[in-house]
mmCIF file of C-alpha atoms in Angstrom:
data_model
loop_
_atom_site.group_PDB
_atom_site.id
_atom_site.type_symbol
_atom_site.label_atom_id
_atom_site.label_comp_id
_atom_site.label_asym_id
_atom_site.label_seq_id
_atom_site.Cartn_x
_atom_site.Cartn_y
_atom_site.Cartn_z
ATOM 1 C CA MET A 1105 -12.882 -9.801 -31.904
ATOM 2 C CA THR A 1106 -15.271 -11.544 -29.303
ATOM 3 C CA ALA A 1107 -18.732 -10.262 -28.044
ATOM 4 C CA ALA A 1108 -18.641 -8.044 -25.109
ATOM 5 C CA PRO A 1109 -18.242 -9.667 -21.639
ATOM 6 C CA PRO A 1110 -21.619 -8.227 -20.013
ATOM 7 C CA ARG A 1111 -20.005 -8.345 -16.432
ATOM 8 C CA ASN A 1112 -17.069 -8.836 -14.323
ATOM 9 C CA TRP A 1113 -17.130 -11.722 -12.018
ATOM 10 C CA ALA A 1114 -18.913 -10.599 -9.154
ATOM 11 C CA GLY A 1115 -21.792 -9.095 -11.562
ATOM 12 C CA ASN A 1116 -21.615 -5.530 -9.959
ATOM 13 C CA VAL A 1117 -19.688 -4.098 -12.949
ATOM 14 C CA THR A 1118 -21.136 -4.394 -16.526
ATOM 15 C CA PHE A 1119 -18.514 -3.455 -19.026
ATOM 16 C CA ARG A 1120 -18.799 -0.176 -21.345
ATOM 17 C CA ALA A 1121 -16.759 -1.439 -24.126
ATOM 18 C CA ALA A 1122 -16.965 -0.394 -27.841
ATOM 19 C CA ARG A 1123 -15.237 -3.552 -28.936
ATOM 20 C CA VAL A 1124 -13.575 -6.599 -27.084
ATOM 21 C CA HIS A 1125 -10.790 -8.260 -28.645
ATOM 22 C CA ARG A 1126 -9.168 -11.591 -27.825
ATOM 23 C CA PRO A 1127 -5.697 -11.761 -30.332
ATOM 24 C CA SER A 1128 -4.166 -14.640 -31.018
ATOM 25 C CA SER A 1129 -0.633 -13.164 -31.489
ATOM 26 C CA VAL A 1130 1.596 -10.509 -29.720
ATOM 27 C CA ALA A 1131 1.581 -8.586 -33.781
ATOM 28 C CA GLU A 1132 -2.417 -8.869 -33.890
ATOM 29 C CA LEU A 1133 -2.203 -7.125 -30.175
ATOM 30 C CA GLN A 1134 0.136 -4.456 -30.786
ATOM 31 C CA GLU A 1135 -1.789 -3.502 -34.025
ATOM 32 C CA ILE A 1136 -5.254 -3.247 -31.637
ATOM 33 C CA VAL A 1137 -3.150 -0.912 -29.213
ATOM 34 C CA ALA A 1138 -1.431 1.277 -31.991
ATOM 35 C CA ALA A 1139 -5.086 1.682 -33.729
ATOM 36 C CA ALA A 1140 -7.301 2.588 -30.523
ATOM 37 C CA ARG A 1141 -8.434 5.700 -28.971
ATOM 38 C CA SER A 1142 -8.410 4.176 -25.643
ATOM 39 C CA VAL A 1143 -8.156 0.445 -24.321
ATOM 40 C CA ARG A 1144 -7.592 -1.390 -21.605
ATOM 41 C CA ALA A 1145 -6.568 -5.015 -20.684
ATOM 42 C CA LEU A 1146 -9.198 -7.422 -18.950
ATOM 43 C CA GLY A 1147 -7.902 -10.879 -17.018
ATOM 44 C CA THR A 1148 -10.192 -12.982 -15.281
ATOM 45 C CA GLY A 1149 -12.693 -10.146 -14.457
ATOM 46 C CA HIS A 1150 -11.979 -10.750 -10.632
ATOM 47 C CA SER A 1151 -11.795 -7.022 -9.653
ATOM 48 C CA PHE A 1152 -15.087 -5.732 -8.228
ATOM 49 C CA ASN A 1153 -15.040 -1.991 -9.070
ATOM 50 C CA ARG A 1154 -14.545 -0.052 -12.852
ATOM 51 C CA ILE A 1155 -10.387 -0.754 -12.659
ATOM 52 C CA ALA A 1156 -11.002 -2.581 -16.066
ATOM 53 C CA ASP A 1157 -13.412 -0.865 -17.515
ATOM 54 C CA THR A 1158 -13.523 1.519 -20.808
ATOM 55 C CA ASP A 1159 -15.934 2.856 -23.113
ATOM 56 C CA GLY A 1160 -13.248 2.035 -25.893
ATOM 57 C CA ASP A 1161 -11.222 -1.376 -26.991
ATOM 58 C CA LEU A 1162 -10.997 -4.002 -23.806
ATOM 59 C CA VAL A 1163 -8.370 -6.496 -24.639
ATOM 60 C CA ARG A 1164 -8.304 -10.065 -23.128
ATOM 61 C CA VAL A 1165 -4.833 -11.119 -23.312
ATOM 62 C CA ASP A 1166 -5.796 -15.063 -22.734
ATOM 63 C CA GLY A 1167 -5.501 -16.090 -26.298
ATOM 64 C CA LEU A 1168 -1.766 -15.044 -26.727
ATOM 65 C CA PRO A 1169 0.351 -18.288 -27.352
ATOM 66 C CA GLY A 1170 2.881 -18.386 -25.123
ATOM 67 C CA ARG A 1171 4.631 -21.191 -22.713
ATOM 68 C CA VAL A 1172 6.012 -21.101 -19.505
ATOM 69 C CA GLU A 1173 10.121 -20.917 -19.709
ATOM 70 C CA ILE A 1174 11.755 -21.988 -16.606
ATOM 71 C CA ASP A 1175 15.166 -20.836 -16.006
ATOM 72 C CA PRO A 1176 17.009 -23.020 -13.108
ATOM 73 C CA ALA A 1177 20.000 -21.398 -13.139
ATOM 74 C CA ALA A 1178 18.168 -17.975 -12.754
ATOM 75 C CA LEU A 1179 15.330 -19.441 -10.751
ATOM 76 C CA THR A 1180 12.830 -17.622 -12.587
ATOM 77 C CA ALA A 1181 9.850 -18.879 -15.170
ATOM 78 C CA THR A 1182 8.660 -16.616 -17.696
ATOM 79 C CA VAL A 1183 5.095 -16.738 -18.300
ATOM 80 C CA PRO A 1184 1.652 -15.553 -20.362
ATOM 81 C CA ALA A 1185 0.345 -12.779 -18.852
ATOM 82 C CA GLY A 1186 -3.066 -13.906 -19.094
ATOM 83 C CA LEU A 1187 -1.827 -17.520 -17.317
ATOM 84 C CA ARG A 1188 -3.915 -18.552 -14.302
ATOM 85 C CA TYR A 1189 -2.029 -19.329 -11.390
ATOM 86 C CA ALA A 1190 -3.316 -22.963 -11.471
ATOM 87 C CA ARG A 1191 -2.351 -23.787 -14.061
ATOM 88 C CA LEU A 1192 1.201 -22.152 -13.865
ATOM 89 C CA ALA A 1193 1.126 -23.730 -10.291
ATOM 90 C CA GLU A 1194 0.873 -27.187 -12.026
ATOM 91 C CA HIS A 1195 3.456 -26.487 -14.593
ATOM 92 C CA LEU A 1196 6.278 -25.598 -12.077
ATOM 93 C CA GLN A 1197 5.315 -28.316 -9.759
ATOM 94 C CA ALA A 1198 5.891 -30.927 -12.218
ATOM 95 C CA HIS A 1199 9.582 -29.515 -13.081
ATOM 96 C CA GLY A 1200 10.344 -29.385 -9.218
ATOM 97 C CA PHE A 1201 9.645 -25.484 -9.019
ATOM 98 C CA ALA A 1202 7.330 -23.220 -6.786
ATOM 99 C CA LEU A 1203 6.401 -19.661 -6.145
ATOM 100 C CA ALA A 1204 6.720 -18.405 -2.664
ATOM 101 C CA ASN A 1205 3.143 -17.867 -1.877
ATOM 102 C CA LEU A 1206 -0.355 -17.811 -3.508
ATOM 103 C CA ALA A 1207 -3.533 -15.968 -3.118
ATOM 104 C CA SER A 1208 -6.789 -17.384 -1.829
ATOM 105 C CA LEU A 1209 -7.985 -18.316 -5.285
ATOM 106 C CA PRO A 1210 -5.622 -20.103 -7.787
ATOM 107 C CA GLN A 1211 -8.139 -19.108 -10.396
ATOM 108 C CA ILE A 1212 -6.631 -15.382 -10.995
ATOM 109 C CA SER A 1213 -4.455 -14.163 -13.897
ATOM 110 C CA VAL A 1214 -1.075 -13.345 -13.271
ATOM 111 C CA ALA A 1215 -0.884 -10.248 -14.868
ATOM 112 C CA GLY A 1216 -4.170 -8.960 -13.196
ATOM 113 C CA ALA A 1217 -3.149 -10.299 -9.739
ATOM 114 C CA CYS A 1218 0.572 -8.192 -9.984
ATOM 115 C CA ALA A 1219 -1.269 -5.188 -11.214
ATOM 116 C CA THR A 1220 -3.643 -4.432 -8.651
ATOM 117 C CA GLY A 1221 -1.365 -5.877 -5.618
ATOM 118 C CA THR A 1222 -3.196 -8.605 -4.967
ATOM 119 C CA HIS A 1223 -1.602 -11.229 -2.139
ATOM 120 C CA GLY A 1224 -1.675 -14.282 0.013
ATOM 121 C CA SER A 1225 -0.302 -14.489 3.593
ATOM 122 C CA GLY A 1226 2.561 -14.433 6.205
ATOM 123 C CA ASN A 1227 4.548 -12.148 8.262
ATOM 124 C CA GLY A 1228 7.620 -13.100 5.473
ATOM 125 C CA ARG A 1229 5.460 -13.247 2.528
ATOM 126 C CA PRO A 1230 5.335 -9.881 0.317
ATOM 127 C CA GLY A 1231 2.517 -9.903 -2.117
ATOM 128 C CA LEU A 1232 2.438 -11.524 -5.504
ATOM 129 C CA ALA A 1233 3.508 -8.754 -7.396
ATOM 130 C CA ALA A 1234 7.152 -8.434 -5.403
ATOM 131 C CA ALA A 1235 8.061 -11.721 -7.187
ATOM 132 C CA VAL A 1236 8.152 -9.678 -10.961
ATOM 133 C CA ALA A 1237 11.408 -10.013 -11.758
ATOM 134 C CA GLY A 1238 10.661 -8.524 -15.484
ATOM 135 C CA LEU A 1239 7.870 -7.822 -17.779
ATOM 136 C CA ARG A 1240 7.044 -6.970 -21.628
ATOM 137 C CA MET A 1241 4.178 -5.027 -22.704
ATOM 138 C CA VAL A 1242 2.801 -3.133 -25.645
ATOM 139 C CA ALA A 1243 3.418 0.387 -25.363
ATOM 140 C CA PRO A 1244 0.358 2.605 -26.143
ATOM 141 C CA ASP A 1245 2.122 2.972 -29.956
ATOM 142 C CA GLY A 1246 2.421 -0.465 -30.472
ATOM 143 C CA ARG A 1247 5.946 -1.043 -29.637
ATOM 144 C CA LEU A 1248 6.912 -4.202 -27.525
ATOM 145 C CA VAL A 1249 8.636 -2.892 -24.601
ATOM 146 C CA GLU A 1250 10.829 -4.782 -21.807
ATOM 147 C CA LEU A 1251 11.328 -3.978 -18.394
ATOM 148 C CA ARG A 1252 13.919 -5.453 -16.051
ATOM 149 C CA ARG A 1253 15.044 -5.676 -12.451
ATOM 150 C CA GLY A 1254 18.082 -4.204 -11.790
ATOM 151 C CA VAL A 1255 18.331 -2.142 -14.617
ATOM 152 C CA PRO A 1256 17.546 1.472 -13.044
ATOM 153 C CA GLU A 1257 16.101 3.354 -16.018
ATOM 154 C CA ASP A 1258 13.695 0.806 -16.476
ATOM 155 C CA ARG A 1259 12.088 1.890 -13.196
ATOM 156 C CA LEU A 1260 10.176 -1.423 -12.911
ATOM 157 C CA ASP A 1261 9.437 -0.809 -9.033
ATOM 158 C CA GLY A 1262 7.337 1.476 -10.583
ATOM 159 C CA ALA A 1263 5.771 -0.329 -13.517
ATOM 160 C CA VAL A 1264 4.465 -3.759 -12.050
ATOM 161 C CA VAL A 1265 1.596 -2.886 -9.693
ATOM 162 C CA ALA A 1266 0.728 -0.354 -12.844
ATOM 163 C CA LEU A 1267 -3.182 -0.525 -12.647
ATOM 164 C CA GLY A 1268 -2.707 -1.237 -16.263
ATOM 165 C CA ALA A 1269 -1.965 2.387 -17.157
ATOM 166 C CA LEU A 1270 1.231 2.105 -18.636
ATOM 167 C CA GLY A 1271 0.951 -0.680 -21.299
ATOM 168 C CA ILE A 1272 -0.793 -4.325 -22.166
ATOM 169 C CA VAL A 1273 1.447 -6.665 -20.459
ATOM 170 C CA THR A 1274 1.996 -9.771 -22.602
ATOM 171 C CA GLU A 1275 4.663 -11.824 -20.475
ATOM 172 C CA LEU A 1276 6.239 -11.965 -16.640
ATOM 173 C CA THR A 1277 9.111 -12.929 -15.532
ATOM 174 C CA LEU A 1278 8.459 -14.490 -11.744
ATOM 175 C CA ASP A 1279 11.230 -15.448 -9.046
ATOM 176 C CA ILE A 1280 10.577 -19.241 -8.386
ATOM 177 C CA GLU A 1281 12.065 -21.463 -5.442
ATOM 178 C CA PRO A 1282 12.444 -25.313 -5.436
ATOM 179 C CA THR A 1283 9.004 -27.131 -4.483
ATOM 180 C CA TYR A 1284 7.752 -27.681 -0.888
ATOM 181 C CA ASP A 1285 5.607 -29.375 0.732
ATOM 182 C CA VAL A 1286 2.485 -27.780 3.103
ATOM 183 C CA ALA A 1287 0.473 -29.073 6.107
ATOM 184 C CA GLN A 1288 -2.960 -27.503 6.758
ATOM 185 C CA TRP A 1289 -4.299 -27.009 9.894
ATOM 186 C CA VAL A 1290 -7.640 -25.589 11.163
ATOM 187 C CA TYR A 1291 -8.444 -23.980 14.607
ATOM 188 C CA THR A 1292 -11.490 -22.789 15.892
ATOM 189 C CA GLY A 1293 -13.090 -20.720 18.502
ATOM 190 C CA LEU A 1294 -10.019 -18.203 19.030
ATOM 191 C CA PRO A 1295 -11.533 -15.408 20.910
ATOM 192 C CA LEU A 1296 -11.020 -11.800 19.381
ATOM 193 C CA ASP A 1297 -9.610 -10.711 22.789
ATOM 194 C CA ARG A 1298 -6.205 -12.893 21.784
ATOM 195 C CA LEU A 1299 -6.319 -12.109 18.365
ATOM 196 C CA ALA A 1300 -5.473 -8.670 19.471
ATOM 197 C CA GLY A 1301 -3.385 -9.179 22.684
ATOM 198 C CA ALA A 1302 -1.140 -11.821 20.722
ATOM 199 C CA PHE A 1303 -1.647 -10.997 16.949
ATOM 200 C CA ASP A 1304 2.092 -11.283 16.760
ATOM 201 C CA ALA A 1305 2.371 -14.467 17.793
ATOM 202 C CA LEU A 1306 -0.552 -15.371 16.472
ATOM 203 C CA SER A 1307 0.229 -14.336 12.689
ATOM 204 C CA GLY A 1308 3.756 -15.682 12.834
ATOM 205 C CA ALA A 1309 2.778 -19.320 14.001
ATOM 206 C CA ALA A 1310 3.316 -20.587 10.432
ATOM 207 C CA TYR A 1311 4.605 -19.731 7.037
ATOM 208 C CA SER A 1312 0.877 -18.607 6.053
ATOM 209 C CA VAL A 1313 -1.690 -17.947 8.206
ATOM 210 C CA SER A 1314 -5.381 -16.635 7.701
ATOM 211 C CA VAL A 1315 -7.871 -15.729 10.675
ATOM 212 C CA PHE A 1316 -11.860 -15.817 9.727
ATOM 213 C CA THR A 1317 -14.438 -13.948 11.545
ATOM 214 C CA ASP A 1318 -17.776 -12.102 11.551
ATOM 215 C CA TRP A 1319 -16.306 -9.200 14.036
ATOM 216 C CA ALA A 1320 -20.132 -9.843 16.087
ATOM 217 C CA SER A 1321 -19.394 -13.762 17.459
ATOM 218 C CA GLY A 1322 -16.469 -12.627 19.587
ATOM 219 C CA GLU A 1323 -14.620 -15.686 18.186
ATOM 220 C CA ALA A 1324 -12.390 -16.762 14.720
ATOM 221 C CA ARG A 1325 -10.962 -19.465 13.103
ATOM 222 C CA VAL A 1326 -7.354 -19.901 12.166
ATOM 223 C CA TRP A 1327 -5.970 -21.628 9.172
ATOM 224 C CA LEU A 1328 -2.015 -22.462 9.878
ATOM 225 C CA LYS A 1329 -0.324 -23.671 7.008
ATOM 226 C CA CYS A 1330 2.950 -24.573 7.644
ATOM 227 C CA ARG A 1331 5.744 -25.310 5.266
ATOM 228 C CA THR A 1332 7.282 -28.902 6.568
ATOM 229 C CA ASP A 1333 10.462 -28.236 5.680
ATOM 230 C CA ARG A 1334 10.828 -25.322 7.971
ATOM 231 C CA ASP A 1335 7.587 -25.433 10.343
ATOM 232 C CA GLY A 1336 7.395 -29.140 10.207
ATOM 233 C CA SER A 1337 3.733 -30.997 9.818
ATOM 234 C CA ASP A 1338 2.597 -31.362 13.224
ATOM 235 C CA HIS A 1339 -0.173 -28.837 14.925
ATOM 236 C CA PRO A 1340 0.894 -26.798 17.860
ATOM 237 C CA GLY A 1341 -1.846 -29.015 20.178
ATOM 238 C CA ASP A 1342 -5.357 -29.882 20.351
ATOM 239 C CA SER A 1343 -5.474 -26.533 22.101
ATOM 240 C CA TRP A 1344 -3.480 -23.444 21.122
ATOM 241 C CA GLN A 1345 -3.745 -19.747 21.849
ATOM 242 C CA GLY A 1346 -7.636 -20.570 23.502
ATOM 243 C CA ALA A 1347 -8.658 -22.032 20.143
ATOM 244 C CA ARG A 1348 -9.425 -25.807 19.456
ATOM 245 C CA LEU A 1349 -7.983 -27.992 16.710
ATOM 246 C CA ALA A 1350 -10.940 -28.968 14.171
ATOM 247 C CA GLY A 1351 -11.963 -32.412 14.101
ATOM 248 C CA GLU A 1352 -13.405 -31.870 10.486
ATOM 249 C CA ALA A 1353 -12.547 -30.121 7.623
ATOM 250 C CA LEU A 1354 -14.285 -26.530 7.197
ATOM 251 C CA HIS A 1355 -15.022 -23.833 4.908
ATOM 252 C CA PRO A 1356 -14.099 -20.194 5.513
ATOM 253 C CA ILE A 1357 -18.082 -19.505 5.761
ATOM 254 C CA PRO A 1358 -19.773 -21.261 8.713
ATOM 255 C CA GLY A 1359 -22.280 -23.366 7.646
ATOM 256 C CA ILE A 1360 -21.013 -23.962 3.838
ATOM 257 C CA PHE A 1361 -19.779 -27.692 2.861
ATOM 258 C CA PRO A 1362 -15.952 -27.701 2.473
ATOM 259 C CA ALA A 1363 -16.086 -29.312 -0.794
ATOM 260 C CA ALA A 1364 -14.285 -26.698 -2.750
ATOM 261 C CA CYS A 1365 -11.548 -26.143 -0.059
ATOM 262 C CA THR A 1366 -7.819 -27.650 -0.293
ATOM 263 C CA THR A 1367 -6.888 -30.670 2.187
ATOM 264 C CA GLN A 1368 -6.854 -29.599 5.875
ATOM 265 C CA GLY A 1369 -6.137 -32.097 8.762
ATOM 266 C CA GLY A 1370 -2.620 -31.727 8.541
ATOM 267 C CA ARG A 1371 -1.710 -33.889 5.662
ATOM 268 C CA PRO A 1372 1.366 -32.796 3.561
ATOM 269 C CA GLY A 1373 0.994 -32.061 0.255
ATOM 270 C CA PRO A 1374 2.430 -29.652 -2.574
ATOM 271 C CA TRP A 1375 2.508 -25.898 -1.660
ATOM 272 C CA HIS A 1376 -0.028 -25.286 -4.690
ATOM 273 C CA GLU A 1377 -2.419 -27.728 -3.134
ATOM 274 C CA ARG A 1378 -2.202 -26.132 0.234
ATOM 275 C CA LEU A 1379 -1.770 -22.275 0.223
ATOM 276 C CA PRO A 1380 -4.803 -21.314 -1.746
ATOM 277 C CA HIS A 1381 -7.859 -21.596 0.402
ATOM 278 C CA PHE A 1382 -10.031 -23.032 -2.559
ATOM 279 C CA ARG A 1383 -9.303 -25.897 -5.084
ATOM 280 C CA PRO A 1384 -8.913 -25.060 -8.638
ATOM 281 C CA ASP A 1385 -11.179 -27.281 -9.984
ATOM 282 C CA PHE A 1386 -14.091 -25.639 -8.026
ATOM 283 C CA THR A 1387 -15.611 -22.182 -7.886
ATOM 284 C CA PRO A 1388 -15.583 -21.144 -4.691
ATOM 285 C CA SER A 1389 -18.971 -19.506 -4.930
ATOM 286 C CA SER A 1390 -21.166 -18.294 -7.529
ATOM 287 C CA GLY A 1391 -19.685 -14.812 -7.498
ATOM 288 C CA THR A 1392 -22.713 -13.124 -5.850
ATOM 289 C CA GLU A 1393 -20.661 -11.108 -3.583
ATOM 290 C CA LEU A 1394 -18.974 -7.968 -3.059
ATOM 291 C CA GLN A 1395 -15.721 -7.313 -1.537
ATOM 292 C CA SER A 1396 -13.290 -4.527 -0.104
ATOM 293 C CA GLU A 1397 -9.957 -4.969 1.727
ATOM 294 C CA LEU A 1398 -7.690 -2.454 3.525
ATOM 295 C CA LEU A 1399 -4.028 -2.887 4.447
ATOM 296 C CA LEU A 1400 -2.726 -1.250 7.571
ATOM 297 C CA PRO A 1401 0.946 -1.114 9.247
ATOM 298 C CA ARG A 1402 0.917 -4.650 10.892
ATOM 299 C CA SER A 1403 1.672 -2.896 14.316
ATOM 300 C CA ALA A 1404 -1.651 -1.316 14.050
ATOM 301 C CA ALA A 1405 -3.271 -4.549 14.231
ATOM 302 C CA PRO A 1406 -4.579 -4.672 17.732
ATOM 303 C CA GLN A 1407 -6.022 -1.553 17.151
ATOM 304 C CA ALA A 1408 -7.840 -2.753 14.057
ATOM 305 C CA VAL A 1409 -9.029 -5.736 15.588
ATOM 306 C CA GLU A 1410 -10.715 -3.915 18.506
ATOM 307 C CA ALA A 1411 -12.094 -0.999 16.112
ATOM 308 C CA LEU A 1412 -13.706 -3.721 14.095
ATOM 309 C CA ARG A 1413 -15.056 -5.467 17.295
ATOM 310 C CA ARG A 1414 -16.893 -2.111 18.090
ATOM 311 C CA ILE A 1415 -18.594 -1.884 14.903
ATOM 312 C CA GLY A 1416 -19.061 -5.630 14.274
ATOM 313 C CA HIS A 1417 -23.051 -5.649 15.182
ATOM 314 C CA ARG A 1418 -23.172 -2.540 12.287
ATOM 315 C CA ILE A 1419 -21.427 -4.794 9.722
ATOM 316 C CA ALA A 1420 -22.713 -7.945 10.395
ATOM 317 C CA PRO A 1421 -25.999 -7.839 8.466
ATOM 318 C CA VAL A 1422 -24.279 -7.655 5.025
ATOM 319 C CA LEU A 1423 -21.051 -9.620 5.746
ATOM 320 C CA GLN A 1424 -20.462 -13.263 4.948
ATOM 321 C CA ILE A 1425 -16.828 -13.410 6.278
ATOM 322 C CA SER A 1426 -13.751 -11.576 7.271
ATOM 323 C CA GLU A 1427 -10.350 -12.522 6.551
ATOM 324 C CA VAL A 1428 -7.107 -11.450 8.552
ATOM 325 C CA ARG A 1429 -4.010 -11.679 6.807
ATOM 326 C CA THR A 1430 -0.467 -10.474 6.893
ATOM 327 C CA VAL A 1431 1.845 -8.905 4.191
ATOM 328 C CA ALA A 1432 5.491 -8.372 4.173
ATOM 329 C CA ALA A 1433 6.760 -4.754 3.075
ATOM 330 C CA ASP A 1434 7.605 -4.320 -0.645
ATOM 331 C CA ASP A 1435 9.424 -1.771 -2.590
ATOM 332 C CA LEU A 1436 6.793 -1.674 -5.743
ATOM 333 C CA TRP A 1437 5.408 2.182 -5.567
ATOM 334 C CA LEU A 1438 1.687 1.712 -5.694
ATOM 335 C CA SER A 1439 1.554 -1.756 -3.520
ATOM 336 C CA PRO A 1440 -0.652 -1.011 -0.587
ATOM 337 C CA ALA A 1441 2.519 -2.700 1.190
ATOM 338 C CA HIS A 1442 4.975 -0.515 0.043
ATOM 339 C CA ALA A 1443 7.460 0.333 2.410
ATOM 340 C CA ARG A 1444 5.812 -1.373 5.414
ATOM 341 C CA ASP A 1445 4.895 -4.580 6.815
ATOM 342 C CA CYS A 1446 1.078 -4.710 6.558
ATOM 343 C CA VAL A 1447 -1.944 -6.528 8.373
ATOM 344 C CA ALA A 1448 -4.858 -6.972 5.649
ATOM 345 C CA LEU A 1449 -8.285 -6.737 6.581
ATOM 346 C CA HIS A 1450 -10.619 -8.463 3.684
ATOM 347 C CA PHE A 1451 -14.437 -8.285 3.745
ATOM 348 C CA THR A 1452 -16.762 -10.633 2.106
ATOM 349 C CA TRP A 1453 -19.980 -9.055 1.887
ATOM 350 C CA SER A 1454 -23.258 -9.464 0.321
ATOM 351 C CA ASP A 1455 -24.443 -8.455 -2.909
ATOM 352 C CA ARG A 1456 -26.669 -5.603 -1.536
ATOM 353 C CA ALA A 1457 -24.693 -2.956 -2.855
ATOM 354 C CA GLU A 1458 -26.283 0.335 -1.245
ATOM 355 C CA ALA A 1459 -25.896 -1.381 2.354
ATOM 356 C CA VAL A 1460 -22.870 -2.861 1.720
ATOM 357 C CA MET A 1461 -21.129 0.512 0.314
ATOM 358 C CA ARG A 1462 -22.584 2.065 3.880
ATOM 359 C CA ALA A 1463 -20.654 -0.965 5.633
ATOM 360 C CA VAL A 1464 -17.435 -0.351 3.798
ATOM 361 C CA ALA A 1465 -17.449 3.576 4.520
ATOM 362 C CA ALA A 1466 -17.972 2.667 8.451
ATOM 363 C CA VAL A 1467 -15.073 0.190 8.444
ATOM 364 C CA GLU A 1468 -13.053 2.921 6.934
ATOM 365 C CA GLU A 1469 -14.158 5.232 8.887
ATOM 366 C CA GLU A 1470 -12.428 3.099 11.744
ATOM 367 C CA LEU A 1471 -9.330 1.740 9.919
ATOM 368 C CA LEU A 1472 -8.217 4.684 7.956
ATOM 369 C CA PRO A 1473 -6.923 6.699 10.627
ATOM 370 C CA LEU A 1474 -4.676 3.787 11.449
ATOM 371 C CA GLY A 1475 -2.926 3.954 8.027
ATOM 372 C CA GLY A 1476 -5.240 2.079 5.766
ATOM 373 C CA ARG A 1477 -4.794 1.963 2.018
ATOM 374 C CA PRO A 1478 -7.719 0.006 -0.155
ATOM 375 C CA HIS A 1479 -6.559 -3.242 -2.313
ATOM 376 C CA TRP A 1480 -6.697 -1.487 -5.972
ATOM 377 C CA GLY A 1481 -9.138 -4.051 -7.071
ATOM 378 C CA LYS A 1482 -12.194 -3.882 -4.491
ATOM 379 C CA LEU A 1483 -14.966 -1.867 -3.039
ATOM 380 C CA THR A 1484 -13.850 1.357 -1.223
ATOM 381 C CA ALA A 1485 -15.748 4.685 -0.085
ATOM 382 C CA LEU A 1486 -13.148 6.714 -0.573
ATOM 383 C CA ALA A 1487 -12.940 9.602 -3.868
ATOM 384 C CA PRO A 1488 -10.110 8.116 -6.237
ATOM 385 C CA GLY A 1489 -8.019 11.333 -5.453
ATOM 386 C CA ASP A 1490 -7.962 10.336 -1.991
ATOM 387 C CA VAL A 1491 -6.686 6.921 -2.630
ATOM 388 C CA ALA A 1492 -3.672 8.514 -4.558
ATOM 389 C CA ALA A 1493 -2.927 10.475 -1.606
ATOM 390 C CA LEU A 1494 -2.158 7.118 0.940
ATOM 391 C CA HIS A 1495 0.803 6.134 -1.427
ATOM 392 C CA PRO A 1496 4.238 8.096 -0.820
ATOM 393 C CA ARG A 1497 4.663 7.638 -4.568
ATOM 394 C CA ALA A 1498 1.960 8.610 -6.321
ATOM 395 C CA ALA A 1499 3.669 11.603 -7.876
ATOM 396 C CA ASP A 1500 6.455 9.698 -9.084
ATOM 397 C CA PHE A 1501 3.814 7.093 -10.618
ATOM 398 C CA ARG A 1502 2.094 10.173 -12.638
ATOM 399 C CA ARG A 1503 5.333 10.977 -13.701
ATOM 400 C CA LEU A 1504 6.028 7.585 -14.937
ATOM 401 C CA MET A 1505 2.472 7.286 -16.803
ATOM 402 C CA ALA A 1506 3.378 10.677 -18.428
ATOM 403 C CA ASP A 1507 6.479 9.366 -19.605
ATOM 404 C CA HIS A 1508 5.140 5.872 -21.280
ATOM 405 C CA ASP A 1509 1.668 6.822 -22.038
ATOM 406 C CA PRO A 1510 1.701 10.979 -22.825
ATOM 407 C CA GLU A 1511 -2.017 11.090 -24.360
ATOM 408 C CA GLY A 1512 -3.444 8.976 -21.872
ATOM 409 C CA LYS A 1513 -4.579 6.174 -24.132
ATOM 410 C CA LEU A 1514 -4.584 3.270 -21.371
ATOM 411 C CA ARG A 1515 -6.246 5.685 -18.690
ATOM 412 C CA ASN A 1516 -9.728 5.081 -18.148
ATOM 413 C CA ASP A 1517 -12.099 6.784 -15.895
ATOM 414 C CA PHE A 1518 -10.868 5.053 -12.958
ATOM 415 C CA VAL A 1519 -7.202 5.970 -13.206
ATOM 416 C CA ARG A 1520 -8.318 9.498 -14.238
ATOM 417 C CA GLY A 1521 -9.983 9.413 -11.351
ATOM 418 C CA VAL A 1522 -6.880 8.596 -9.028
ATOM 419 C CA PHE A 1523 -4.593 10.608 -10.879
ATOM 420 C CA PRO A 1524 -6.319 13.566 -12.407
ATOM 421 C CA THR A 1525 -4.571 15.718 -15.108
#
């Protein structure tokens, strides 16, 4: 048992756990879970709300033994739940394999990212959880349970984005593919009029596309991540969609030195050294920030862009940067991209909590009527029960929780708020 971590990565959540454990074996984890009155798992602490909090036992799974086991025939890799994507990517690359996508930050854990519906970007790229072909977890009574894709009674599609409410995940089996290279280009000065008017052309211009703006200046920067075996490695031109090719490396937030960023300028490199915005050996910021995000139907992107432009001056005082990405549909019950291709509108705020929550409420007032669903690990002004109402399979997930955890051992205040009994 370790000393309780006082805060999450951002510093806006102080954990209330009575005990914090870092088991060194699955058997030890099983004993902890079976004996606990209330238990939750903690990954890298990169959530901005109380999704991982508990007043009971908090378990870190990054101390569990395990190694990456690659099945070249099945094109899968079985990985420890607490492994960070950066280390997983290095291992896969060394053996000639890759994941289809990565999030902006490679420092996050595999299990935590999947449980909260975290994603990268690309019109054809679903969220990270869509790669899960199976998982193992410790059930509330301490049993080890395995769920697999293609086994209807396992209901894996309900158990991947599960908010930590079904069991403590110990391993995940992920889809992989042969390795590939990516070249990254950055464009500046994209008119927001063009972002709204030509959204499909912009978001489909490369394997992965990210747009950064403050919604008040009228302009944006665009990161084009081109897969060289599909898109080639040449940039679209010095002038593209009204934007200009950057002549130097840039950080997503204007004015910040780009040393923490992955290589730009079109120099091809391995997938895991280009798809994230930030290098694994750099902390991209001090953590003194807050984040929120809404995923909307991709068809609503033009209306969403115009709505955010209308309130840009209201949110600008507390906004560091906003990122626009796309996420392909999946069939995972609690995924914000469930059954629909999405545009993801992400906001990195200052650490002024009260002012930020007013800004979050203003954004949600504009975007929720367009079909927005909040990211499970980030801030929202919505009442918890209202978040559940945005998910068509919420009732199915409630029944799944009752099947896996009838006593509610794995439910904390966050989960009970979303799914009241």
